[in-house]
Tab-separated table of C-alpha atoms in Angstrom:
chain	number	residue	atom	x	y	z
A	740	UNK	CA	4.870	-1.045	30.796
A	741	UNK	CA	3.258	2.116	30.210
A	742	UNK	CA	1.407	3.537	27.739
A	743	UNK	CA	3.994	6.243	26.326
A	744	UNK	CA	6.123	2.804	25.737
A	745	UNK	CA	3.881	0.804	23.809
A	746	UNK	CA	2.864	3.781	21.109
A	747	UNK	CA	6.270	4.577	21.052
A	748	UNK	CA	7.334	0.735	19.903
A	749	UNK	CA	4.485	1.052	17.329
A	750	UNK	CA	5.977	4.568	15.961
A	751	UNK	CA	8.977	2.501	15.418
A	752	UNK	CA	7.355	-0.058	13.320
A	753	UNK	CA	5.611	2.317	10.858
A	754	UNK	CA	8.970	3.804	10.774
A	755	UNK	CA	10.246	0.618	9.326
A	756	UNK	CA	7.748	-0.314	7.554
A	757	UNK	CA	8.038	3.361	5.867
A	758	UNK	CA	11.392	2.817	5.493
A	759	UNK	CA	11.327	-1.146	3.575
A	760	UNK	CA	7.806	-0.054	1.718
A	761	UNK	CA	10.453	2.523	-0.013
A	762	UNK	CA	12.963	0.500	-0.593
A	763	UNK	CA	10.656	-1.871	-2.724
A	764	UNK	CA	9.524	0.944	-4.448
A	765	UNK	CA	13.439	2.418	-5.388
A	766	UNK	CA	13.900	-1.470	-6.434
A	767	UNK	CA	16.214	-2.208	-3.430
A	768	UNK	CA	14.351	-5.399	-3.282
A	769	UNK	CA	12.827	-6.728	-6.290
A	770	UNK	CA	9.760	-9.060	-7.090
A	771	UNK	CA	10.836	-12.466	-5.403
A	772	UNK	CA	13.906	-10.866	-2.782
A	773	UNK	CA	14.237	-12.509	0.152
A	774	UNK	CA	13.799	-9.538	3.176
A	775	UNK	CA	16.151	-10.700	6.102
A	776	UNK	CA	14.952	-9.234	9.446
A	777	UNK	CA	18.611	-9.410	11.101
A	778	UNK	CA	20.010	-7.824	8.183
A	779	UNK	CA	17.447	-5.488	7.967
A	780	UNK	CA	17.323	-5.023	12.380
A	781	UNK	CA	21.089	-4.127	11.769
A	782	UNK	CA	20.604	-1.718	8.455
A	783	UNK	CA	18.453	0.640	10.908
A	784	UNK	CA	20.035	0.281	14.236
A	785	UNK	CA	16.748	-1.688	15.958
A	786	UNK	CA	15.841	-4.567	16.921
A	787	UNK	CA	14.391	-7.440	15.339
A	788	UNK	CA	10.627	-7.143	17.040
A	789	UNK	CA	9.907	-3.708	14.763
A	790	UNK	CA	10.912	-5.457	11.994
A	791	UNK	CA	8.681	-8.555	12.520
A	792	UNK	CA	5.896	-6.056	13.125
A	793	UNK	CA	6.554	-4.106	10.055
A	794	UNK	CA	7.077	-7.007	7.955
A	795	UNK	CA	2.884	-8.599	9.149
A	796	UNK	CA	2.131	-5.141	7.978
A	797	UNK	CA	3.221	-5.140	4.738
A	798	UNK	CA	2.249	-8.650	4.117
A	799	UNK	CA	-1.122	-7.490	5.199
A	800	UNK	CA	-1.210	-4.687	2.655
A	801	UNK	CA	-0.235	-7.663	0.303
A	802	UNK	CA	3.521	-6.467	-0.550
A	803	UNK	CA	5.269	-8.966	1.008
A	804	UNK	CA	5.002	-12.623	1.519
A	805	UNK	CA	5.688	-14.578	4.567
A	806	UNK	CA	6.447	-18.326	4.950
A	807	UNK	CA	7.064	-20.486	8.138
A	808	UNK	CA	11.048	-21.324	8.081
A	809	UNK	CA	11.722	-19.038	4.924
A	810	UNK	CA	11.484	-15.878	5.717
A	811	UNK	CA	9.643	-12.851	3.802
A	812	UNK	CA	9.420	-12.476	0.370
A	813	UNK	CA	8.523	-9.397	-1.665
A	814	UNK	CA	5.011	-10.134	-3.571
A	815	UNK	CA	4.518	-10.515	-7.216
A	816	UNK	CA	1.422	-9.267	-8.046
A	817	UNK	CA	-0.698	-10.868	-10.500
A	818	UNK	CA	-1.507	-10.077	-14.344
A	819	UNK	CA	-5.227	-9.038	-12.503
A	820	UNK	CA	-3.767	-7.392	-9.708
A	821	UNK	CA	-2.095	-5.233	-12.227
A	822	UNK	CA	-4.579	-4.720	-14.750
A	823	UNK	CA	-6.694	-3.534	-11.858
A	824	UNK	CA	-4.613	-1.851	-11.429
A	825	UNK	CA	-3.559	0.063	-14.147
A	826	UNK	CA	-7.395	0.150	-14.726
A	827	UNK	CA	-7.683	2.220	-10.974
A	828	UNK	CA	-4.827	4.309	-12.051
A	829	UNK	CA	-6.124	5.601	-15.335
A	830	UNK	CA	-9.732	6.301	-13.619
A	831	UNK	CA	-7.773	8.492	-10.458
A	832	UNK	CA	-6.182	10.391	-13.432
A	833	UNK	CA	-9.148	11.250	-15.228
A	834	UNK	CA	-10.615	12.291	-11.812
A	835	UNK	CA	-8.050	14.707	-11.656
A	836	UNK	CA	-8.041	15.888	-14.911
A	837	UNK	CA	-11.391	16.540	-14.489
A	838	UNK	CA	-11.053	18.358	-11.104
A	839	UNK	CA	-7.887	20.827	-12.656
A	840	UNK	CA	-10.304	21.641	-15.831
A	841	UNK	CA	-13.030	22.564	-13.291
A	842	UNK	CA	-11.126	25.248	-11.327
A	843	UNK	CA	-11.505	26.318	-7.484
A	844	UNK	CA	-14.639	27.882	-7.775
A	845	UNK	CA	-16.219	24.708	-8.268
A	846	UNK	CA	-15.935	23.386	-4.238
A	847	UNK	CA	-19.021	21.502	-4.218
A	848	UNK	CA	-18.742	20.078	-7.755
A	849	UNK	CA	-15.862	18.569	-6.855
A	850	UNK	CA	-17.232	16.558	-4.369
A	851	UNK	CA	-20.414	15.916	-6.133
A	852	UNK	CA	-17.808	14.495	-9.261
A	853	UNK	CA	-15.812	12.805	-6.436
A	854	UNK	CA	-18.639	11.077	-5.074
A	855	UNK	CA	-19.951	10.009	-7.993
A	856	UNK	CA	-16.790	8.537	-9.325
A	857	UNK	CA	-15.951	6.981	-6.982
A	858	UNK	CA	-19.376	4.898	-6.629
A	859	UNK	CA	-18.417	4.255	-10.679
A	860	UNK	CA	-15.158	2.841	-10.006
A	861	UNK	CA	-16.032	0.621	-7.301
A	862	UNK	CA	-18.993	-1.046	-9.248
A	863	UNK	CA	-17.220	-1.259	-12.629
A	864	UNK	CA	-13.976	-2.845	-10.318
A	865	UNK	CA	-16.575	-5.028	-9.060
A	866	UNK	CA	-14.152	-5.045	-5.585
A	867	UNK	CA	-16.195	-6.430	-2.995
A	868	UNK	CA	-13.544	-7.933	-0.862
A	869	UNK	CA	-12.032	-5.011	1.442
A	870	UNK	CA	-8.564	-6.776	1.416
A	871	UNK	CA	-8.741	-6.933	-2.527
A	872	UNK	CA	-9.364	-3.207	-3.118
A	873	UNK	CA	-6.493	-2.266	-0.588
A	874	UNK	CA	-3.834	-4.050	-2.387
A	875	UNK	CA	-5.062	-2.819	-6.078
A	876	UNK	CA	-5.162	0.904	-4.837
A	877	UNK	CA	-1.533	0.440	-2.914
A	878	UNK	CA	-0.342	-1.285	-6.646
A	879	UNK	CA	-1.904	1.352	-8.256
A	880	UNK	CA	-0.334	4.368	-6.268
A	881	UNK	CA	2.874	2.783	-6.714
A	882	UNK	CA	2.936	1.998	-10.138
């Protein structure tokens, strides 16, 4: 196999997992929907392997939910996982506000204000665990 293959196959993963991220997000599959890779293989004209692939992603990103013999399942997040992330939201739009009501002329305030918020956020989120803060800020920009 050569190289061009192999990126190629993983182009077509992100593809689908573009493609089923979106259609949890439009509601296509609710909290608790069962995600069928043959159905979903056939839906986009591929084969199952993509699927599989984009499916370990998004269960990695903690949207879905995998279980031997059943299949994937779209996540439920938590009452935490949503309060962080409603709390993450709020803090990203005060961050912009902040950043329109400054102006362009104020470059290097920005990212002094960026900096510095950021720090705030992560300490007051207390989000130590990598895997933790990915999934709140992923809730959060899809809320």
């Amino acid at each position: 196999m050569t190289r061009d293959a192999a990126i190629s196959r993983s182009v077509l993963s992100d593809q689908v997992k573009d493609r089923l991220l979106q259609a949890i997000l439009d509601g296509r599959y609710p909290p608790g929907a069962r995600i069928v890779e043959t159905r979903v293989a056939r839906e986009l004209g591929t084969s199952q392997a993509p699927v599989r692939e984009a499916l370990r992603d998004l269960e990695a990103l903690g949207v879905v939910e995998t279980a031997a013999f059943r299949g994937a399942r779209v996540r439920r997040p938590s009452a935490d996982e949503l309060q962080e992330a409603f709390v993450i939201r709020a803090e990203l739009e005060s961050l912009i506000a902040q950043v329109l009501a400054a102006g362009d002329e104020h470059d290097g305030d920005w990212l002094e204000l960026r900096r510095r918020r950021g720090r705030a956020l992560q300490y007051r989120l207390h989000l130590g665990a990598r895997t933790r803060r990915r999934r709140a800020i992923q809730i959060a920009r899809h809320a």
